[in-house]
Tab-separated table of C-alpha atoms in Angstrom:
chain	number	residue	atom	x	y	z
A	1	MET	CA	88.285	194.711	265.781
A	2	ALA	CA	87.929	191.495	268.083
A	3	MET	CA	83.970	191.366	269.675
A	4	ALA	CA	84.208	191.208	273.187
A	5	TRP	CA	82.265	187.521	273.588
A	6	MET	CA	81.941	184.055	275.177
A	7	CYS	CA	80.348	181.226	274.720
A	8	LEU	CA	77.931	179.155	276.362
A	9	LEU	CA	77.604	175.782	275.709
A	10	GLY	CA	73.576	174.971	275.949
A	11	PRO	CA	70.601	177.526	276.237
A	12	SER	CA	70.708	178.782	279.688
A	13	PRO	CA	68.492	181.966	279.664
A	14	GLY	CA	70.476	182.314	283.127
A	15	GLY	CA	73.319	181.751	281.588
A	16	ALA	CA	72.904	184.177	278.402
A	17	ARG	CA	71.682	186.764	280.383
A	18	ALA	CA	74.775	186.723	283.051
A	19	ILE	CA	76.714	186.740	280.023
A	20	ALA	CA	74.892	190.074	278.831
A	21	LEU	CA	75.056	191.580	282.241
A	22	HIS	CA	79.324	191.337	282.212
A	23	GLY	CA	79.076	193.251	278.853
A	24	HIS	CA	79.649	190.456	276.547
A	25	ARG	CA	77.617	188.696	273.806
A	26	PRO	CA	76.996	185.424	274.166
A	27	VAL	CA	77.073	182.818	270.852
A	28	VAL	CA	75.389	180.257	272.036
A	29	LEU	CA	75.785	175.973	271.046
A	30	VAL	CA	72.439	174.602	271.258
A	31	SER	CA	72.251	170.529	269.952
A	32	PRO	CA	70.285	169.783	266.584
A	33	GLY	CA	66.470	169.649	267.782
A	34	VAL	CA	67.128	171.257	270.931
A	35	ALA	CA	64.600	174.755	271.473
A	36	VAL	CA	65.639	178.331	271.978
A	37	PRO	CA	64.009	179.933	274.689
A	38	ARG	CA	63.077	183.573	273.611
A	39	GLU	CA	64.784	184.973	276.447
A	40	VAL	CA	68.119	183.520	274.968
A	41	ALA	CA	67.540	184.493	271.688
A	42	ALA	CA	66.782	188.162	272.853
A	43	HIS	CA	70.723	187.916	274.356
A	44	ALA	CA	72.297	186.004	271.903
A	45	GLU	CA	75.227	187.031	268.809
A	46	ARG	CA	74.092	184.772	267.496
A	47	VAL	CA	73.326	180.560	267.316
A	48	VAL	CA	75.373	177.848	266.150
A	49	PHE	CA	73.791	174.105	266.731
A	50	CYS	CA	75.613	171.816	266.939
A	51	PRO	CA	75.927	168.533	269.080
A	52	ILE	CA	77.094	169.555	272.276
A	53	THR	CA	77.901	166.758	273.914
A	54	ASP	CA	80.416	165.701	271.220
A	55	GLN	CA	84.163	166.984	272.178
A	56	GLU	CA	85.078	167.188	268.679
A	57	ALA	CA	82.086	168.807	267.366
A	58	VAL	CA	82.334	171.110	269.719
A	59	GLY	CA	86.190	171.835	269.439
A	60	ALA	CA	85.715	172.977	265.552
A	61	ALA	CA	82.330	174.999	265.668
A	62	VAL	CA	84.473	177.042	268.386
A	63	GLU	CA	87.468	177.072	266.464
A	64	GLY	CA	84.928	178.373	263.786
A	65	LEU	CA	84.261	181.235	265.541
A	66	ILE	CA	87.076	182.594	266.856
A	67	ALA	CA	88.319	182.229	262.823
A	68	GLU	CA	85.891	184.841	262.800
A	69	LEU	CA	85.070	186.842	265.753
A	70	GLY	CA	88.750	186.095	267.525
A	71	PRO	CA	89.310	184.718	270.644
A	72	PRO	CA	86.504	184.404	273.100
A	73	ARG	CA	86.539	185.519	277.216
A	74	LEU	CA	85.385	182.527	278.252
A	75	VAL	CA	83.270	178.912	277.940
A	76	LEU	CA	81.303	177.640	280.018
A	77	SER	CA	78.378	175.770	280.115
A	78	PHE	CA	75.501	175.312	282.557
A	79	THR	CA	74.065	172.298	281.744
A	80	GLU	CA	74.537	168.780	282.827
A	81	TYR	CA	75.329	166.500	280.775
A	82	ALA	CA	78.050	169.070	278.497
A	83	GLN	CA	79.800	170.294	281.751
A	84	GLU	CA	83.294	167.820	280.416
A	85	VAL	CA	83.403	168.931	276.612
A	86	CYS	CA	82.946	172.465	278.050
A	87	ALA	CA	86.208	172.264	280.581
A	88	ARG	CA	88.086	170.588	277.870
A	89	ILE	CA	87.412	173.327	275.856
A	90	ALA	CA	88.377	176.117	277.322
A	91	THR	CA	91.032	175.288	279.779
A	92	GLY	CA	92.600	173.834	275.573
A	93	LEU	CA	91.730	176.963	274.800
A	94	GLY	CA	93.373	178.508	278.311
A	95	LEU	CA	90.529	180.444	280.033
A	96	PRO	CA	89.456	179.632	283.354
A	97	SER	CA	87.653	176.637	284.471
A	98	VAL	CA	86.582	173.411	286.295
A	99	SER	CA	89.184	171.025	285.098
A	100	PRO	CA	87.982	167.990	282.991
A	101	ALA	CA	89.188	165.779	286.155
A	102	ALA	CA	87.170	167.277	288.153
A	103	ALA	CA	83.536	167.615	286.000
A	104	ALA	CA	84.215	163.992	285.450
A	105	ARG	CA	84.477	163.781	289.609
A	106	ALA	CA	81.357	165.407	290.265
A	107	ARG	CA	79.238	163.695	287.456
A	108	ASP	CA	80.494	160.311	288.508
A	109	LYS	CA	79.348	159.329	291.940
A	110	ALA	CA	81.385	156.493	293.130
A	111	ALA	CA	84.827	158.510	292.925
A	112	MET	CA	82.963	161.715	295.055
A	113	ARG	CA	82.773	158.883	297.392
A	114	ARG	CA	86.476	157.469	296.913
A	115	LEU	CA	87.790	161.034	297.438
A	116	LEU	CA	85.236	160.996	300.294
A	117	ALA	CA	86.676	158.180	302.518
A	118	ASP	CA	88.744	160.088	304.902
A	119	THR	CA	86.620	162.510	305.831
A	120	PRO	CA	83.683	163.248	307.690
A	121	TYR	CA	81.761	162.663	304.755
A	122	ALA	CA	82.488	158.986	304.315
A	123	TRP	CA	79.636	156.830	303.663
A	124	ARG	CA	78.950	153.333	302.836
A	125	TYR	CA	78.494	152.438	299.048
A	126	ALA	CA	78.803	149.959	296.590
A	127	ALA	CA	79.764	150.566	293.223
A	128	GLY	CA	79.966	148.811	289.951
A	129	THR	CA	77.348	147.093	287.220
A	130	ALA	CA	74.322	146.069	288.068
A	131	ASP	CA	75.231	142.529	289.344
A	132	GLU	CA	78.296	144.140	291.387
A	133	VAL	CA	76.394	146.194	293.176
A	134	ALA	CA	73.935	143.201	293.619
A	135	ALA	CA	76.568	140.971	294.762
A	136	ALA	CA	78.044	143.706	297.458
A	137	VAL	CA	74.420	144.213	298.677
A	138	ARG	CA	73.599	140.381	299.421
A	139	GLY	CA	77.014	140.799	301.231
A	140	GLU	CA	74.937	142.558	304.175
A	141	PRO	CA	71.609	141.294	306.440
A	142	ASP	CA	69.165	141.799	304.648
A	143	GLY	CA	66.830	145.047	305.746
A	144	VAL	CA	69.046	146.812	305.782
A	145	ALA	CA	68.270	149.645	303.527
A	146	TRP	CA	70.216	150.855	300.874
A	147	VAL	CA	69.486	153.417	297.349
A	148	VAL	CA	70.635	152.565	294.205
A	149	LYS	CA	70.820	154.957	291.205
A	150	PRO	CA	72.914	155.309	287.415
A	151	ALA	CA	76.579	156.192	288.683
A	152	ASP	CA	76.512	159.016	286.311
A	153	GLY	CA	72.199	160.298	286.223
A	154	ALA	CA	70.582	163.064	287.711
A	155	GLY	CA	66.831	164.208	287.775
A	156	SER	CA	65.899	161.534	289.958
A	157	MET	CA	66.606	159.507	287.178
A	158	GLY	CA	66.480	155.575	287.956
A	159	VAL	CA	66.885	156.226	291.735
A	160	SER	CA	65.159	152.612	293.675
A	161	ALA	CA	65.092	152.668	297.134
A	162	LEU	CA	66.319	148.407	298.067
A	163	ARG	CA	65.182	147.378	301.635
A	164	SER	CA	65.073	143.946	300.963
A	165	HIS	CA	66.827	141.447	298.845
A	166	ALA	CA	63.893	140.375	297.772
A	167	GLU	CA	63.467	144.495	296.329
A	168	LEU	CA	67.314	143.874	294.920
A	169	ALA	CA	66.339	141.189	293.215
A	170	GLN	CA	63.399	142.624	291.116
A	171	TRP	CA	65.391	145.742	290.850
A	172	GLN	CA	68.020	143.221	289.674
A	173	ALA	CA	65.975	141.842	287.044
A	174	GLU	CA	64.216	144.949	285.533
A	175	VAL	CA	67.754	147.068	284.698
A	176	THR	CA	69.091	143.725	283.109
A	177	ALA	CA	65.943	144.019	280.893
A	178	ALA	CA	66.687	146.718	280.130
A	179	ALA	CA	70.024	146.639	279.232
A	180	GLU	CA	68.725	143.266	277.084
A	181	ALA	CA	66.293	145.734	275.693
A	182	ASP	CA	68.401	148.710	274.222
A	183	GLY	CA	72.184	146.259	274.257
A	184	THR	CA	73.801	147.451	276.474
A	185	ALA	CA	73.862	143.908	278.234
A	186	PRO	CA	76.801	142.368	278.661
A	187	ALA	CA	78.776	143.713	281.928
A	188	GLY	CA	81.836	145.189	280.276
A	189	LYS	CA	82.593	148.326	278.284
A	190	GLY	CA	79.321	149.235	277.837
A	191	ALA	CA	77.304	147.760	280.920
A	192	CYS	CA	75.150	150.626	282.712
A	193	ARG	CA	77.232	151.230	286.358
A	194	TYR	CA	75.317	152.055	289.341
A	195	ILE	CA	76.293	153.084	292.786
A	196	ALA	CA	74.568	152.095	295.880
A	197	GLU	CA	74.371	154.171	299.235
A	198	HIS	CA	73.097	152.646	302.754
A	199	LEU	CA	69.038	155.105	303.080
A	200	ALA	CA	70.483	158.373	304.828
A	201	GLY	CA	67.927	159.551	307.139
A	202	GLY	CA	66.739	162.717	308.351
A	203	PRO	CA	65.556	166.018	305.670
A	204	GLU	CA	67.106	166.580	302.250
A	205	PHE	CA	68.872	170.271	301.651
A	206	SER	CA	71.123	171.290	298.555
A	207	VAL	CA	73.685	174.102	298.622
A	208	GLU	CA	73.859	176.502	295.399
A	209	ALA	CA	77.541	177.783	295.690
A	210	VAL	CA	79.824	179.794	293.498
A	211	SER	CA	83.754	179.225	293.603
A	212	ALA	CA	86.769	181.485	292.365
A	213	ALA	CA	90.348	180.170	292.305
A	214	GLY	CA	89.223	177.197	295.576
A	215	ARG	CA	87.657	180.479	297.002
A	216	HIS	CA	83.518	178.845	298.018
A	217	ARG	CA	81.159	181.004	298.348
A	218	VAL	CA	77.955	179.649	299.658
A	219	LEU	CA	74.683	181.506	298.519
A	220	ALA	CA	71.753	179.668	300.176
A	221	ILE	CA	70.630	176.172	301.319
A	222	THR	CA	67.153	174.870	299.453
A	223	ALA	CA	65.152	172.789	301.851
A	224	LYS	CA	63.980	170.139	299.271
A	225	GLN	CA	60.210	168.119	299.428
A	226	SER	CA	60.231	164.542	297.615
A	227	THR	CA	58.046	161.673	297.326
A	228	GLY	CA	60.393	159.428	299.385
A	229	SER	CA	60.534	155.509	298.961
A	230	PRO	CA	60.647	154.361	295.949
A	231	GLY	CA	61.294	157.070	293.344
A	232	PHE	CA	62.691	160.166	295.777
A	233	VAL	CA	61.218	162.821	293.204
A	234	GLU	CA	61.433	166.100	294.126
A	235	THR	CA	57.562	167.824	294.322
A	236	GLY	CA	59.219	171.009	296.168
A	237	HIS	CA	61.886	173.693	297.293
A	238	MET	CA	62.208	175.867	299.881
A	239	VAL	CA	64.864	179.249	299.899
A	240	PRO	CA	66.399	179.957	302.741
A	241	ALA	CA	66.613	176.068	304.298
A	242	PRO	CA	64.026	177.015	308.071
A	243	LEU	CA	67.458	175.130	309.545
A	244	ALA	CA	69.451	176.100	313.452
A	245	GLU	CA	72.884	178.245	312.164
A	246	SER	CA	74.531	175.147	313.956
A	247	ASP	CA	73.242	172.348	311.595
A	248	ALA	CA	73.481	175.212	308.190
A	249	GLY	CA	77.337	175.778	309.215
A	250	ARG	CA	77.930	171.586	308.881
A	251	LEU	CA	76.404	171.862	305.533
A	252	ARG	CA	78.239	173.894	304.761
A	253	GLU	CA	81.296	172.825	306.345
A	254	ALA	CA	80.384	169.263	304.224
A	255	VAL	CA	79.908	170.946	301.276
A	256	CYS	CA	82.830	173.047	300.577
A	257	CYS	CA	85.341	169.471	301.774
A	258	VAL	CA	83.072	167.772	298.427
A	259	LEU	CA	84.553	170.906	296.529
A	260	ASP	CA	87.808	170.972	297.780
A	261	ARG	CA	88.091	167.164	297.487
A	262	LEU	CA	87.055	167.145	294.404
A	263	GLU	CA	89.017	170.329	293.266
A	264	ILE	CA	85.878	172.515	291.953
A	265	SER	CA	87.953	175.618	291.614
A	266	TYR	CA	85.726	177.735	289.574
A	267	GLY	CA	81.632	178.110	288.711
A	268	ALA	CA	78.506	177.105	290.168
A	269	SER	CA	77.603	174.489	291.677
A	270	HIS	CA	74.892	172.119	293.604
A	271	THR	CA	75.131	169.547	296.398
A	272	GLU	CA	72.302	167.239	297.485
A	273	LEU	CA	72.652	166.337	300.967
A	274	ARG	CA	71.072	164.374	304.484
A	275	LEU	CA	71.020	166.040	307.612
A	276	ASP	CA	70.893	162.517	308.889
A	277	PRO	CA	70.366	162.700	312.674
A	278	VAL	CA	73.015	159.799	313.665
A	279	HIS	CA	76.018	160.748	311.362
A	280	GLY	CA	75.412	164.954	310.112
A	281	PRO	CA	75.751	165.960	306.718
A	282	VAL	CA	75.105	162.847	304.137
A	283	VAL	CA	76.724	163.946	300.989
A	284	ILE	CA	74.160	162.406	297.885
A	285	GLU	CA	76.185	164.103	294.795
A	286	THR	CA	76.976	167.021	293.249
A	287	HIS	CA	76.917	168.677	290.579
A	288	THR	CA	79.053	171.353	288.636
A	289	ARG	CA	76.260	173.918	287.872
A	290	VAL	CA	74.064	175.969	288.800
A	291	GLY	CA	70.602	173.361	290.429
A	292	GLY	CA	67.482	172.831	288.827
A	293	ASP	CA	63.907	172.727	288.841
A	294	CYS	CA	64.076	176.805	289.266
A	295	ILE	CA	66.401	176.884	292.369
A	296	PRO	CA	68.618	179.932	291.448
A	297	GLU	CA	66.079	181.689	290.605
A	298	LEU	CA	64.171	180.788	294.250
A	299	VAL	CA	67.920	181.943	295.527
A	300	GLU	CA	67.639	185.316	293.743
A	301	LEU	CA	64.047	186.049	294.669
A	302	ALA	CA	64.506	185.359	298.799
A	303	THR	CA	68.434	185.832	298.259
A	304	GLY	CA	68.880	189.004	295.850
A	305	GLN	CA	71.962	187.131	294.407
A	306	ASP	CA	72.570	185.443	290.870
A	307	GLN	CA	73.791	182.487	290.729
A	308	TYR	CA	74.637	182.824	286.948
A	309	GLU	CA	75.771	185.755	287.455
A	310	ARG	CA	78.182	185.420	290.705
A	311	ALA	CA	79.701	182.677	288.543
A	312	VAL	CA	80.723	184.220	285.745
A	313	ALA	CA	82.205	187.041	288.105
A	314	GLY	CA	84.425	184.925	289.755
A	315	LEU	CA	85.326	183.293	286.684
A	316	LEU	CA	86.448	186.707	285.128
A	317	GLY	CA	87.723	187.713	288.266
A	318	THR	CA	85.174	191.079	289.163
A	319	ALA	CA	83.339	192.048	291.705
A	320	PRO	CA	79.399	191.233	290.743
A	321	ALA	CA	77.345	192.985	287.593
A	322	LEU	CA	74.624	193.039	289.988
A	323	THR	CA	73.879	193.390	293.077
A	324	ALA	CA	70.074	193.352	293.925
A	325	ALA	CA	67.255	193.275	297.484
A	326	PRO	CA	65.567	190.090	298.083
A	327	LEU	CA	62.161	190.516	296.720
A	328	ALA	CA	60.639	188.695	299.843
A	329	PRO	CA	62.530	187.012	303.047
A	330	GLY	CA	61.032	183.187	301.376
A	331	ALA	CA	60.628	182.173	298.215
A	332	ALA	CA	59.380	177.971	297.114
A	333	ILE	CA	58.053	176.384	294.535
A	334	SER	CA	55.879	173.124	294.501
A	335	PHE	CA	54.952	170.929	292.113
A	336	VAL	CA	51.628	169.573	289.855
A	337	LEU	CA	52.287	166.024	289.736
A	338	PRO	CA	50.200	163.728	287.776
A	339	PRO	CA	46.982	162.421	288.930
A	340	ALA	CA	46.565	159.445	287.329
A	341	CYS	CA	48.301	158.098	283.312
A	342	GLY	CA	46.344	158.972	280.274
A	343	THR	CA	45.953	161.767	277.840
A	344	LEU	CA	45.465	165.699	279.640
A	345	THR	CA	42.315	167.340	278.591
A	346	ALA	CA	41.888	169.930	280.634
A	347	VAL	CA	43.384	171.611	283.450
A	348	ALA	CA	42.090	174.928	285.792
A	349	LEU	CA	43.318	176.629	288.381
A	350	THR	CA	42.473	179.744	290.813
A	351	PRO	CA	44.365	182.493	291.034
A	352	ALA	CA	46.205	182.608	294.182
A	353	ASP	CA	47.988	185.092	296.289
A	354	ASP	CA	52.148	185.494	296.550
A	355	VAL	CA	52.230	183.148	293.454
A	356	LEU	CA	54.475	184.622	290.898
A	357	ARG	CA	54.388	182.555	288.034
A	358	TRP	CA	53.024	179.677	286.925
A	359	ASP	CA	54.818	177.184	284.227
A	360	PHE	CA	53.419	173.568	282.946
A	361	GLU	CA	55.145	171.045	280.404
A	362	ARG	CA	51.523	168.996	280.470
A	363	ARG	CA	49.126	170.514	278.444
A	364	PRO	CA	46.053	169.732	277.441
A	365	GLY	CA	46.218	166.705	274.619
A	366	ASP	CA	49.707	165.574	276.016
A	367	GLY	CA	50.416	162.323	277.440
A	368	LEU	CA	50.687	162.051	281.232
A	369	SER	CA	52.120	158.170	282.761
A	370	ALA	CA	53.340	158.121	286.207
A	371	LEU	CA	55.749	159.681	288.314
A	372	ASN	CA	58.888	157.411	288.176
A	373	SER	CA	61.206	161.107	287.435
A	374	SER	CA	61.024	164.487	287.758
A	375	GLU	CA	60.524	164.505	283.977
A	376	ASP	CA	57.422	163.077	284.731
A	377	ARG	CA	55.961	166.376	286.598
A	378	VAL	CA	52.889	168.486	285.526
A	379	GLY	CA	54.099	172.272	286.022
A	380	TYR	CA	54.729	174.046	288.963
A	381	ALA	CA	54.170	176.830	290.814
A	382	ILE	CA	56.688	179.569	292.591
A	383	ALA	CA	55.149	181.534	295.207
A	384	VAL	CA	57.244	183.816	297.954
A	385	GLY	CA	56.439	184.343	301.590
A	386	ARG	CA	57.130	186.286	305.232
A	387	THR	CA	59.676	183.298	305.835
A	388	ALA	CA	60.377	180.140	303.461
A	389	VAL	CA	57.833	178.072	305.554
A	390	GLU	CA	54.983	180.497	304.276
A	391	ALA	CA	56.241	180.727	300.716
A	392	MET	CA	56.500	177.129	299.890
A	393	GLU	CA	52.631	176.718	301.858
A	394	ASN	CA	51.375	179.434	299.501
A	395	ALA	CA	52.499	177.420	296.977
A	396	ALA	CA	51.480	173.873	297.712
A	397	LYS	CA	48.669	175.875	298.687
A	398	ALA	CA	48.077	176.893	294.790
A	399	THR	CA	48.771	173.990	293.258
A	400	ALA	CA	46.706	171.769	295.794
A	401	GLY	CA	43.679	173.890	294.106
A	402	VAL	CA	45.061	172.698	290.258
A	403	CYS	CA	42.290	170.547	288.433
A	404	LEU	CA	43.136	167.986	286.169
A	405	GLN	CA	40.854	166.181	283.679
A	406	VAL	CA	42.929	163.162	282.537
A	407	THR	CA	41.418	160.425	280.302
A	408	ALA	CA	42.423	157.424	280.912
A	409	PRO	CA	44.598	154.885	278.312
């Protein structure tokens, strides 16, 4: 008798739990060398190691599993870099999924901008190689502020603010030198591609949603904190965003427009925006997955809705398997940032009220570097409160009290 199973690309604890909640056994595909969390192993029927961004390897692994276990009910992924492969495998098997084209468009920020060109959410941008982007930026007056980043990037990696032609020249020299060092220098097929956009003003948010058969449901709006220019590394999030309902409605409308234009008809999505005081909602990027930085956990704490589980329910066309009351009206995460470059020798913290949990990705003996991306953060605290603002205050107070001892390199 065939087993009721689903194929999960990437060791996502939330994804494995959601599959189990819907009465199926997750078979988890994991790239070699990637650790498998205990929560995933606890739910998994088995773990298969193969490179999950390689369609041929994943296809062969799934074919072998089908021969042994029968056809899967779903093939899904909550991992950024496996989205396109997952979509191709799922649709090839005739299973409900975001389409491969939609997954590709979501990862290509320039493609998203083109699709929004005739909407209220159009925004000035330039895309191409470093030289092509630089030429477009130089075509506007010196002093116009731009943000430039890899066209398919994530996690605040490679994000730079350019406020003058002099800063543009410095950025161009740096990325050209880096390309020459890793062998992608020629402005051809292998060259890195970038997108530069006018710098939007106003606070930043993300909208956490689930789509099923082309219908979109917003679960929550997250207020985001970052270092700002030049790197825009995220330092905290709170749910629900403290917004007037009229502004929340504008953000929801913008996200539904983006999802429709990209033809994202199934699955979880995470869309980042700014609420510019002049232009209104400015879409920064969208992803066919849940947000990072524990945002789905914040959503569940503050709303009772599990975005992973809702995404699986939408793909199955069934009612949610999990209904729970919110733990608190507000939830937040605050990150511990590196105080200096060097070797971390000791960590000390003080227990704090309303902090649900701590996590440290850096431990004594590990190296600390300058804060250039989210990968450079040290750890975090998650807290709750009577409001999202109070939760953020609790989390920020806790992380501000962390003492890190660092030995200079």
